[in-house]
Amino acid sequence: MPTTMFKKISLVVAIQLGLVGAAVALPPAHQIDELPDLVQEEQHSVVSQRVTTYFTRYHFKNMELDNVLSEEILERYLDMLDYNKMFLLQADVEQAAEYKHLFDDMIHSGKLSPAYSLFEKAMERSFERYTYALELLDEEQPFDFEKADDKYYFDREDAQWATSEAELNELWRQRVKFDALNLAMTGKEWPEIVETLGKRYNNALLRLTQTNSEDVFQTVMNAFARSVEAHTSYLSPANAERFEQNMNLELEGIGAVLQSEYDYTVIRSLVPGGPADQTGEIAPEDRVVGVAQGDDEDAEFVDVIGWRLDEVVELIKGPKGTTVQLQVLKANQTASATPEVISIVRDKVKLEDRAAKLEVKTMEEGTYAGRKLGVINVPSFYHNVSGDVQKLIDEAQAAGAEGIIMDLRNNGGGSLQEAIRLTGLFISSGPVVQVADGSGRREVNGDRDNEIHYDGPLVVMVNRYSASASEIFAAAMQDYQRALIVGEQTYGKGTVQQHRGLQRRFDFFDEPIGSVQYTIAKFYRINGGSTQMRGVVPDIAFPTVMDNEDFGESALENALPWNQLDSADFEQVNAIDTSLVEKLKRLNDKLIAENPEFNYVLEDAAEYQAEKDKTWTSLVMSERKAEEEADEQKALVRANERLARLGMEPIKSLDEMPDDFEQPDPYLNETLVLSFELIDDLKIAMQ
């Protein structure tokens, strides 16, 4: 056939197929036949049986691996495979239901083939969805970001599974448009948006092709673990190694413990005094969505949504003295919010250097002008924190402090023995905490030295990040009526975990086989109530943005419930009686009403309540920009009000905020006033 004739025929075919002059969607960088065939490895059968032994024999719940638990495991397994119902079809879920009474037998025997089959089906569905997402990225046909009433439902936890591919296609149209709009909101043009999302979705395909047997096994075991209880988990060999590194004396990096939660990398906790903690801009439950190297304003961020945890950790880690930038979604922000950019200088974090610190506060004006208080910040219950605090109390008294404020805000806990010893500084002797295991055996631990190091006025500050050992100390001080507790309701973690390696001495496996963490006991106050779920409710409560049911232990799925034991035998100090607390509450109400900083907190709380149950966000750019501008304007108005109160010049944009401006701490400022009022009332009572 002549060449010209061949070209004409090809042109006709191309026109019929609509290819001439049409933009071509991004091609996938990988094909579905690259997905691995996943089968369980030799050691997995043995490991599954050992995990079963730990979780059924030694866990606090004393539960059985039966059909009831099997149904829960299957439900959580599907949730882990597709938490937002964006990949699997209703038919896939119905087909999986045939295994609902088999997961218990599979895990007990270690024969997990059906679980591997379900995982492979989820991989195939995921591959199809990301491939479809690439098809939507037309380089010459940008999305219409002003299409009225277009929405993206970012929270589909309670939604029904899609019944057809067409339904999934619509969900993914919304998802891809949402991703594109978020990039457009940062000023990116359409070609750059296509390039960025093309990399993101092709990276997702790449990660699917790199899935290994351990990924499946870890998912199955953690579906089992989380069906037992919220703090129970299986750690793969890689995660077990990372756990051990976190327990060592030194960490190098940003000083944060990260955890994978569906598509996000979540800040689980911060090392007190570490680089991330020192920024004051990162908190537990924040989500890292992007990482850039160096401190250059034009540094290119790597999108890490959907990445494996170990890959994100490798990006964030780096040599001491270098800078990493993180794009962070705050804990109370939806997926539609604009991430904050936070720069962190990496450093070597010595866990033993998380020392308590003293600041002697002198009141500068008002009724209490010239008077002093010692504020001791305790970031964690590290080894010998009680000895350090004892010295700081002496320093505070030597400096003329009339009382002590123990600041336990953001204190995630630590050594139980140190919590007991610290309590012993303020009481002569007596019980401090009760510990009970799953069989009901109760142990009462306390201070027995018959000595009081400090018997003066004491106030303890807590917030929703105060957990575990810090809750034990605060609860003891409250039950003895030894101190006034102020702040927010605490986290509510009243459980004790044990970590055990799964390796045995005579194993002949070529590689490590991981470890487990499981709950063995619960903490109880000396009045009998558990700190689990409820935490410590302060005597004097300050306004807070988030409710406790939305944050903390009570927000965790399958957390152990609150319960109560008999009270321990103890005698109250009665330094803080009911009438005194009621008087201070009235003063606190007045102070809060007069403090503009707390008005901001109340405004944010009202906004959070109005938005917290919203499951969708607008895909209309003008609407999103209006929301963003409103947020910026609100922040600017508050900044100028703060500057005005300090007698400083107003600013026209937040970028002009003075470098030496210190963000006010209304919680501490009001606590200082309450503390002096407490001191004066105690003086009157002693006359």
XYZ file of C-alpha atoms in Angstrom:
687
model
C 0.000 0.000 0.000
C 1.376 3.444 -0.914
C 2.543 5.526 2.021
C 0.141 8.402 1.261
C -2.807 6.018 1.191
C -1.733 4.536 4.546
C -1.565 8.029 6.044
C -5.059 8.890 4.767
C -6.558 5.711 6.219
C -4.779 6.349 9.538
C -6.115 9.910 9.608
C -9.687 8.703 9.011
C -9.366 6.180 11.835
C -7.895 8.834 14.127
C -10.746 11.238 13.386
C -13.323 8.516 14.013
C -11.684 7.749 17.368
C -11.634 11.434 18.273
C -7.881 11.535 18.631
C -7.009 14.403 16.297
C -6.799 17.713 18.104
C -7.845 16.112 21.400
C -5.714 16.370 24.512
C -4.293 13.081 25.729
C -4.793 12.140 29.358
C -1.683 11.187 31.318
C -0.666 7.600 30.724
C 0.011 5.386 33.734
C 3.694 4.688 34.344
C 2.869 1.131 35.383
C 0.597 -1.653 34.221
C -1.716 -3.817 36.298
C 0.231 -6.959 35.406
C 3.120 -5.479 37.450
C 1.184 -6.050 40.658
C 2.935 -8.759 42.684
C 1.469 -12.167 43.455
C 1.312 -12.126 47.221
C 1.578 -15.264 49.309
C 2.359 -15.508 52.985
C 5.948 -16.212 53.914
C 7.160 -19.221 55.848
C 7.450 -17.398 59.181
C 4.004 -15.817 59.029
C 2.193 -18.957 60.131
C 4.316 -19.188 63.273
C 4.127 -15.447 63.962
C 0.315 -15.446 63.613
C 0.035 -18.189 66.203
C 2.369 -16.357 68.598
C 0.449 -13.114 68.192
C -2.749 -15.023 68.950
C -1.215 -16.404 72.140
C -0.209 -12.961 73.418
C -3.531 -11.325 72.580
C -5.764 -14.081 73.970
C -3.800 -15.210 77.048
C -2.080 -12.095 78.334
C -4.228 -9.155 77.303
C -6.204 -7.241 79.913
C -9.511 -8.112 78.216
C -9.116 -11.889 78.512
C -10.960 -12.243 75.231
C -11.497 -15.248 72.975
C -10.719 -15.486 69.292
C -14.191 -16.592 68.199
C -16.783 -15.888 65.509
C -17.895 -12.641 67.151
C -14.351 -11.269 67.089
C -13.880 -12.735 63.602
C -16.641 -10.498 62.253
C -14.997 -7.455 63.827
C -11.620 -8.403 62.358
C -13.054 -8.687 58.844
C -14.797 -5.319 59.222
C -11.567 -3.631 60.361
C -9.562 -5.381 57.671
C -11.835 -3.970 54.977
C -11.652 -0.579 56.691
C -7.851 -0.694 56.574
C -7.928 -1.682 52.914
C -10.392 1.074 51.978
C -11.180 3.349 54.927
C -13.007 5.983 52.855
C -14.905 3.575 50.588
C -13.205 4.915 47.453
C -11.841 1.682 45.942
C -13.948 -1.396 46.663
C -17.433 -2.059 45.337
C -20.401 -3.314 47.330
C -20.087 -6.605 45.439
C -16.492 -6.998 46.675
C -17.596 -6.448 50.262
C -20.474 -8.903 49.927
C -18.114 -11.482 48.493
C -15.715 -10.935 51.408
C -18.539 -11.608 53.857
C -18.143 -15.343 53.258
C -14.988 -15.105 55.403
C -16.631 -13.373 58.376
C -16.501 -16.528 60.506
C -13.183 -17.739 59.112
C -10.797 -14.962 60.193
C -10.556 -16.381 63.694
C -9.622 -19.822 62.364
C -7.186 -18.351 59.831
C -5.349 -16.275 62.409
C -5.293 -19.057 64.990
C -3.904 -21.580 62.510
C -1.723 -19.125 60.630
C -3.238 -20.106 57.267
C -4.089 -16.712 55.799
C -4.664 -17.337 52.093
C -8.183 -15.792 51.981
C -6.876 -12.600 53.602
C -4.187 -12.402 50.928
C -6.828 -12.843 48.226
C -8.864 -9.937 49.639
C -5.751 -7.778 49.759
C -4.959 -8.557 46.114
C -8.521 -7.629 45.126
C -8.128 -4.307 46.954
C -4.806 -3.709 45.166
C -6.431 -4.319 41.793
C -9.283 -1.935 42.615
C -6.791 0.680 43.825
C -4.759 0.312 40.637
C -7.913 0.814 38.561
C -8.861 3.943 40.500
C -5.460 5.643 40.238
C -5.334 4.783 36.563
C -8.738 6.411 36.156
C -7.478 9.441 38.103
C -4.691 9.830 35.545
C -7.258 9.631 32.745
C -9.000 12.670 34.242
C -5.843 14.782 34.039
C -6.290 16.277 30.594
C -3.340 18.584 29.925
C -5.393 20.951 27.761
C -8.770 20.734 29.488
C -8.554 22.093 33.055
C -11.363 21.546 35.497
C -14.060 24.165 35.778
C -13.423 25.474 39.283
C -16.527 27.672 39.216
C -19.080 24.954 38.541
C -21.891 25.694 41.004
C -22.704 23.285 43.845
C -19.820 20.932 43.044
C -18.618 19.182 46.214
C -16.067 16.647 47.394
C -17.084 14.312 50.214
C -13.783 13.857 52.017
C -15.288 11.845 54.889
C -17.107 8.733 53.663
C -16.612 6.634 56.787
C -20.374 6.298 57.292
C -21.248 6.242 53.595
C -22.457 3.188 51.680
C -20.113 1.253 49.412
C -20.389 2.192 45.745
C -22.570 -0.225 43.787
C -21.134 0.457 40.337
C -17.994 1.589 38.557
C -19.893 4.684 37.390
C -20.516 5.637 41.022
C -16.827 5.185 41.821
C -15.936 7.254 38.764
C -17.973 10.177 40.109
C -16.341 9.885 43.524
C -12.933 9.979 41.853
C -13.865 12.886 39.632
C -14.581 14.797 42.842
C -11.366 13.509 44.461
C -9.114 14.491 41.537
C -10.797 17.879 41.189
C -10.337 18.406 44.945
C -6.626 17.581 44.684
C -6.294 19.902 41.681
C -8.162 22.737 43.399
C -5.928 22.510 46.468
C -2.911 22.997 44.213
C -4.599 25.786 42.289
C -5.280 27.564 45.580
C -1.501 27.730 46.150
C -1.052 29.559 42.834
C -0.046 26.643 40.620
C -1.054 26.832 36.953
C -2.863 23.963 35.248
C 0.198 22.361 33.520
C 2.012 22.289 36.873
C -1.083 20.868 38.570
C -1.259 18.078 35.985
C 2.441 17.353 36.472
C 2.171 17.284 40.279
C -0.907 15.090 40.396
C 0.473 12.886 37.663
C 3.506 12.210 39.865
C 1.279 11.625 42.896
C -0.982 9.092 41.199
C 1.861 7.356 39.371
C 3.731 7.139 42.683
C 0.637 5.492 44.122
C 0.751 2.959 41.283
C 4.460 2.413 41.914
C 3.865 1.750 45.616
C 1.167 -0.769 44.707
C 3.659 -2.653 42.532
C 6.123 -2.649 45.456
C 3.691 -4.198 47.923
C 5.174 -7.197 49.693
C 3.916 -10.085 51.756
C 4.780 -8.395 55.045
C 2.471 -5.475 54.142
C -0.448 -7.898 53.921
C 0.503 -9.754 57.069
C 0.895 -6.522 59.034
C -2.557 -5.364 57.915
C -4.193 -8.646 58.958
C -2.460 -8.716 62.336
C -3.351 -5.106 63.086
C -6.967 -5.674 62.057
C -6.852 -8.403 64.716
C -5.005 -6.203 67.229
C -7.302 -3.181 66.903
C -10.341 -5.460 67.184
C -8.978 -6.445 70.578
C -8.251 -2.915 71.840
C -7.078 0.523 70.711
C -3.506 0.350 72.092
C -2.812 -3.199 70.969
C -0.728 -3.641 67.842
C 1.580 -5.855 65.828
C 4.854 -4.244 64.768
C 6.461 -5.507 61.582
C 10.243 -6.076 61.737
C 10.875 -2.575 60.327
C 8.426 -0.909 62.714
C 9.746 -2.958 65.634
C 13.241 -1.656 64.890
C 11.913 1.913 64.782
C 10.154 1.337 68.132
C 13.435 0.235 69.701
C 15.198 3.304 68.296
C 12.577 5.518 69.923
C 13.261 3.839 73.246
C 17.012 4.512 73.036
C 18.679 7.501 74.669
C 19.170 9.428 71.444
C 17.103 10.242 68.378
C 18.370 12.221 65.424
C 15.905 14.217 63.382
C 12.943 16.358 64.382
C 12.020 14.583 67.614
C 8.589 13.273 66.650
C 7.003 9.838 66.672
C 5.129 9.283 63.404
C 2.386 6.816 62.621
C 0.618 5.853 59.427
C -3.133 6.395 59.519
C -4.796 5.532 56.238
C -3.421 7.929 53.586
C -1.833 10.274 56.145
C 1.342 10.390 58.206
C 0.233 11.495 61.668
C 2.286 13.073 64.456
C 1.607 10.623 67.277
C 3.768 12.352 69.904
C 6.596 14.871 70.262
C 9.825 14.457 72.166
C 9.708 17.215 74.804
C 12.408 19.752 74.088
C 13.072 18.289 70.642
C 13.239 20.359 67.434
C 9.574 19.830 66.491
C 8.409 20.580 70.019
C 10.497 23.744 70.198
C 8.773 25.244 67.159
C 5.553 25.450 69.160
C 3.707 24.926 65.881
C 3.258 21.148 65.836
C 1.050 19.037 68.093
C -0.038 15.402 68.337
C -2.662 14.372 65.745
C -1.349 16.872 63.165
C -0.901 15.345 59.683
C 2.179 15.748 57.487
C 1.129 16.083 53.824
C 4.332 17.430 52.247
C 8.092 17.473 52.883
C 10.794 19.772 51.438
C 14.544 19.853 52.072
C 16.383 23.032 53.074
C 15.134 26.436 54.205
C 14.725 27.967 50.735
C 11.310 29.581 50.225
C 11.218 28.038 46.751
C 12.116 24.538 47.981
C 10.078 21.883 46.188
C 7.664 19.997 48.415
C 7.248 16.283 47.915
C 3.618 15.261 48.262
C 3.553 12.380 50.806
C -0.188 11.689 50.962
C -0.605 7.943 50.561
C 3.100 7.196 51.107
C 4.350 4.344 53.245
C 5.491 5.412 56.691
C 9.086 4.287 56.220
C 9.343 6.376 53.038
C 8.095 9.506 54.826
C 10.467 8.898 57.740
C 13.407 8.687 55.337
C 12.432 12.063 53.835
C 12.124 13.747 57.224
C 15.295 12.301 58.731
C 18.587 14.008 58.009
C 21.909 15.234 59.417
C 22.030 17.459 62.465
C 21.897 21.163 61.599
C 20.025 20.759 58.310
C 16.499 22.075 57.744
C 13.378 20.212 56.720
C 10.088 21.927 55.887
C 6.788 20.206 56.560
C 3.357 20.974 55.161
C 1.026 20.209 58.049
C -2.745 19.898 58.423
C -3.667 20.685 62.024
C -5.615 18.129 64.056
C -8.825 20.165 63.977
C -8.596 20.985 60.264
C -10.416 19.159 57.490
C -8.680 17.760 54.430
C -9.782 20.872 52.521
C -7.768 23.272 54.685
C -4.587 24.938 53.437
C -1.577 23.242 55.074
C 0.741 25.273 57.277
C 4.441 25.302 56.333
C 6.713 24.659 59.317
C 10.532 24.758 59.159
C 12.469 22.540 61.568
C 16.230 22.398 62.070
C 17.176 18.783 62.646
C 19.124 17.990 65.769
C 20.216 15.107 67.920
C 17.560 14.664 70.570
C 18.742 13.296 73.879
C 15.741 11.925 75.668
C 17.548 12.214 78.991
C 17.836 15.990 78.480
C 14.092 16.632 78.577
C 14.628 18.489 81.812
C 12.067 20.296 83.927
C 12.567 24.055 83.917
C 11.785 26.852 86.366
C 10.658 30.358 85.535
C 10.011 32.766 88.392
C 7.142 35.010 87.260
C 6.903 38.526 88.719
C 3.539 40.256 88.334
C 4.154 43.602 86.684
C 0.901 45.428 87.336
C -2.471 45.251 89.007
C -3.451 43.945 92.417
C -0.527 41.536 92.649
C 2.217 43.803 91.236
C 5.682 42.849 92.446
C 4.675 39.432 93.785
C 6.340 36.234 92.537
C 5.345 32.677 91.642
C 7.498 29.738 90.589
C 6.309 28.065 87.367
C 7.893 24.641 86.881
C 7.377 23.137 83.440
C 7.568 19.328 83.454
C 7.637 18.082 79.825
C 7.637 14.378 80.716
C 8.145 11.981 83.605
C 11.725 11.085 82.747
C 14.215 9.402 85.059
C 14.776 11.500 88.208
C 12.343 14.262 87.255
C 11.266 14.266 90.909
C 14.839 15.070 91.988
C 15.047 17.889 89.453
C 11.717 19.350 90.554
C 12.805 19.188 94.193
C 15.802 21.401 93.372
C 13.662 23.778 91.306
C 11.232 24.211 94.188
C 14.147 25.210 96.416
C 15.331 27.704 93.779
C 11.853 29.189 93.481
C 11.532 29.671 97.220
C 15.003 31.183 97.400
C 13.916 33.671 94.712
C 10.932 34.746 96.819
C 8.145 32.764 95.083
C 4.982 32.623 97.198
C 3.709 29.457 95.564
C 4.374 26.852 92.865
C 2.609 26.172 89.564
C 3.361 22.744 88.108
C 2.811 23.066 84.348
C 1.998 19.611 82.936
C 0.493 20.829 79.678
C 1.517 18.600 76.753
C 3.103 16.117 79.179
C 2.402 12.730 77.602
C 3.585 10.712 80.593
C 6.576 8.494 81.239
C 7.713 6.701 84.378
C 5.014 5.619 86.819
C 7.563 5.537 89.641
C 8.520 9.150 88.949
C 4.855 10.171 89.111
C 4.704 8.533 92.540
C 7.942 10.153 93.717
C 6.805 13.561 92.475
C 3.540 13.191 94.374
C 5.618 12.309 97.447
C 7.209 15.765 97.401
C 3.846 17.279 98.334
C 2.345 14.725 100.767
C 3.865 13.020 103.796
C 2.854 9.487 102.802
C -0.033 7.562 101.307
C -1.281 5.830 98.165
C -0.845 7.519 94.782
C -2.230 5.123 92.181
C -3.987 1.785 91.919
C -3.168 -0.714 89.180
C -5.445 -3.627 88.289
C -4.919 -6.405 85.752
C -7.496 -8.314 83.746
C -8.061 -10.887 86.461
C -8.990 -8.177 88.970
C -5.780 -8.304 90.998
C -5.231 -4.855 92.478
C -2.006 -3.243 93.564
C -1.802 0.056 95.429
C 1.405 2.044 94.883
C 2.276 5.042 96.969
C 4.721 7.262 98.836
C 5.997 5.908 102.134
C 8.830 8.204 103.241
C 6.752 10.252 105.736
C 8.383 13.429 104.467
C 7.007 16.540 102.762
C 9.421 18.592 100.734
C 6.977 21.403 99.952
C 3.784 22.186 101.834
C 3.022 25.601 100.339
C 0.344 26.682 97.828
C 0.309 24.439 94.765
C -1.479 24.699 91.407
C -1.285 22.070 88.642
C -1.920 23.033 85.008
C -3.116 20.371 82.544
C -4.521 20.268 79.014
C -5.909 17.694 76.625
C -2.380 16.518 75.768
C -1.596 15.692 79.393
C -1.707 11.903 79.584
C -0.799 8.762 81.496
C 1.698 9.504 84.301
C 0.847 13.219 84.310
C -2.812 12.262 84.828
C -1.831 10.024 87.749
C 0.002 12.893 89.454
C -2.770 15.418 88.805
C -5.453 12.961 89.964
C -3.580 12.245 93.189
C -3.155 15.952 93.910
C -6.879 16.434 93.296
C -8.011 13.449 95.376
C -5.860 14.542 98.313
C -7.158 18.101 97.816
C -3.496 19.053 97.937
C -3.462 21.220 94.785
C -5.807 23.230 92.617
C -6.089 21.618 89.155
C -6.682 24.085 86.310
C -6.910 23.838 82.532
C -8.604 21.396 80.151
C -9.832 17.861 80.707
C -6.860 15.548 80.171
C -6.345 12.912 77.473
C -7.715 9.939 79.398
C -5.096 7.254 78.806
C -5.352 4.959 81.787
C -3.922 1.753 80.356
C -0.570 -0.007 80.711
C 1.095 -1.590 77.673
C 3.724 -4.293 77.435
C 6.073 -4.706 74.474
C 7.270 -8.196 73.550
C 9.475 -9.443 70.729
C 8.196 -12.473 68.845
C 11.609 -13.994 68.157
C 12.503 -17.194 70.036
C 15.984 -18.344 70.905
C 16.018 -21.352 68.598
C 14.192 -19.830 65.621
C 15.883 -20.393 62.268
C 14.210 -17.593 60.313
C 16.539 -15.562 58.098
C 14.989 -12.212 59.088
C 13.540 -10.674 62.294
C 9.847 -11.420 62.796
C 8.574 -8.346 64.619
C 6.945 -7.730 67.971
C 3.643 -6.986 69.681
C 2.373 -4.354 72.074
C -0.669 -5.133 74.174
C -2.515 -3.816 77.208
C -1.964 -5.657 80.481
C -3.468 -3.366 83.147
C -5.395 -0.188 83.919
C -4.597 2.753 86.158
C -7.064 3.871 88.819
C -7.148 6.923 91.022
C -6.913 6.477 94.762
C -10.625 7.408 94.940
C -11.305 4.313 92.813
C -12.168 5.887 89.471
C -10.091 4.998 86.414
C -8.208 7.679 84.533
C -9.124 5.718 81.399
C -11.424 7.644 79.028
C -12.347 10.374 81.515
C -8.858 11.541 82.421
C -8.783 14.309 85.022
C -11.481 16.975 85.004
C -9.894 20.190 86.347
C -11.289 22.028 89.373
C -11.143 25.212 87.305
C -11.874 24.670 83.611
C -10.608 26.980 80.894
C -12.284 27.292 77.486
C -11.141 24.778 74.881
C -11.674 24.467 71.141
C -12.203 20.718 70.856
C -14.494 18.533 72.955
C -12.956 15.549 74.723
C -15.168 13.136 72.808
C -13.498 14.461 69.646
C -9.965 14.125 70.987
C -8.122 11.838 73.344
C -8.799 8.308 74.468
C -12.557 8.631 74.188
C -12.182 9.375 70.476
C -10.263 6.135 69.827
C -12.135 3.236 68.335
C -12.411 0.231 70.661
C -10.715 1.891 73.644
C -11.220 0.214 77.016
C -14.137 1.692 78.986
C -14.077 3.640 82.237
C -14.826 1.713 85.405
C -14.298 2.019 89.122
C -12.652 0.082 91.944
C -12.990 0.526 95.665
C -11.277 3.586 97.046
C -7.807 3.174 98.536
C -7.290 4.039 102.183
C -6.063 7.642 102.264
C -6.563 10.846 104.229
C -7.193 14.124 102.417
C -4.957 17.108 103.067
C -7.935 19.444 102.502
C -5.769 22.367 101.398
C -8.266 22.978 98.585
C -11.799 22.633 99.910
C -15.047 22.889 97.964
C -15.974 26.395 99.058
C -12.584 27.726 97.980
C -12.921 26.058 94.558
C -16.391 27.574 94.081
C -15.078 31.047 94.874
C -12.203 30.619 92.405
C -14.624 29.371 89.741
C -16.594 32.603 90.004
C -13.389 34.614 89.707
C -12.338 32.491 86.730
C -15.640 33.126 84.952
C -15.106 36.843 85.407
C -11.499 36.702 84.187
C -12.452 34.694 81.103
C -15.255 37.091 80.203
C -12.846 40.034 80.432
C -9.970 38.403 78.556
C -10.093 38.930 74.764
C -7.772 35.957 74.244
C -10.413 33.645 75.668
C -13.004 35.309 73.469
C -10.888 34.108 70.535
C -10.890 30.579 71.958
C -14.668 30.660 72.374
C -15.113 31.941 68.814
C -12.893 29.133 67.485
C -14.801 26.605 69.574
C -18.132 27.758 68.161
C -16.733 27.558 64.634
C -15.347 24.086 65.287
C -18.699 22.865 66.635
C -20.471 24.205 63.568
C -18.047 22.532 61.174
C -16.966 19.321 62.901
C -19.705 17.103 61.448
C -19.336 18.457 57.931
C -18.259 15.694 55.548
C -17.798 17.709 52.361
C -16.013 20.741 50.999
C -16.805 23.022 48.103
C -15.085 22.518 44.757
C -15.848 26.104 43.748
C -12.646 28.139 43.863
C -14.314 31.490 44.590
C -16.062 29.965 47.604
C -12.867 28.391 48.890
C -10.921 31.619 48.363
C -13.576 33.570 50.227
C -13.217 31.147 53.161
C -9.429 31.446 53.064
C -9.554 35.244 52.912
C -12.006 35.332 55.798
C -9.614 33.198 57.870
C -6.678 35.464 57.004
C -8.690 38.574 57.821
C -9.735 37.119 61.160
C -6.090 36.324 61.985
C -5.020 39.849 60.931
C -7.715 41.519 63.059
C -6.633 39.472 66.079
C -2.975 40.270 65.464
C -3.684 44.003 65.352
C -5.839 43.813 68.479
C -2.955 42.110 70.282
C -0.485 44.714 69.040
C -2.833 47.523 70.106
C -3.045 46.096 73.621
C 0.763 46.286 73.759
C 0.820 49.841 72.409
C 2.439 48.732 69.121
C 1.775 49.894 65.569
C -0.787 47.998 63.465
C 0.242 45.867 60.490
C -1.297 45.486 57.033
C -0.485 41.795 56.575
C 0.532 38.906 58.787
C 3.952 38.864 57.098
C 4.685 42.162 58.859
C 4.288 40.692 62.359
C 7.329 41.730 64.458
C 9.858 38.914 64.852
C 10.117 39.508 68.589
C 6.358 39.281 69.177
C 5.511 36.550 71.694
C 2.181 34.827 71.344
C 0.217 35.389 74.555
C -0.449 32.470 76.884
C -3.828 33.354 78.415
C -4.017 30.021 80.244
C -0.847 30.711 82.201
C -1.684 34.384 82.727
C -5.060 33.573 84.263
C -3.516 30.760 86.314
C -1.115 33.273 87.852
C -4.033 35.450 88.974
C -5.958 32.447 90.343
C -2.836 31.288 92.167
C -2.377 34.584 94.010
C -6.061 34.604 94.918
C -5.615 31.049 96.250
C -2.538 32.083 98.243
C -4.345 35.009 99.849
C -7.384 32.887 100.717
C -5.154 30.220 102.295
C -3.442 32.895 104.372
C -6.799 34.101 105.660
C -7.892 30.535 106.438
C -4.746 29.954 108.517
C -5.241 33.052 110.663
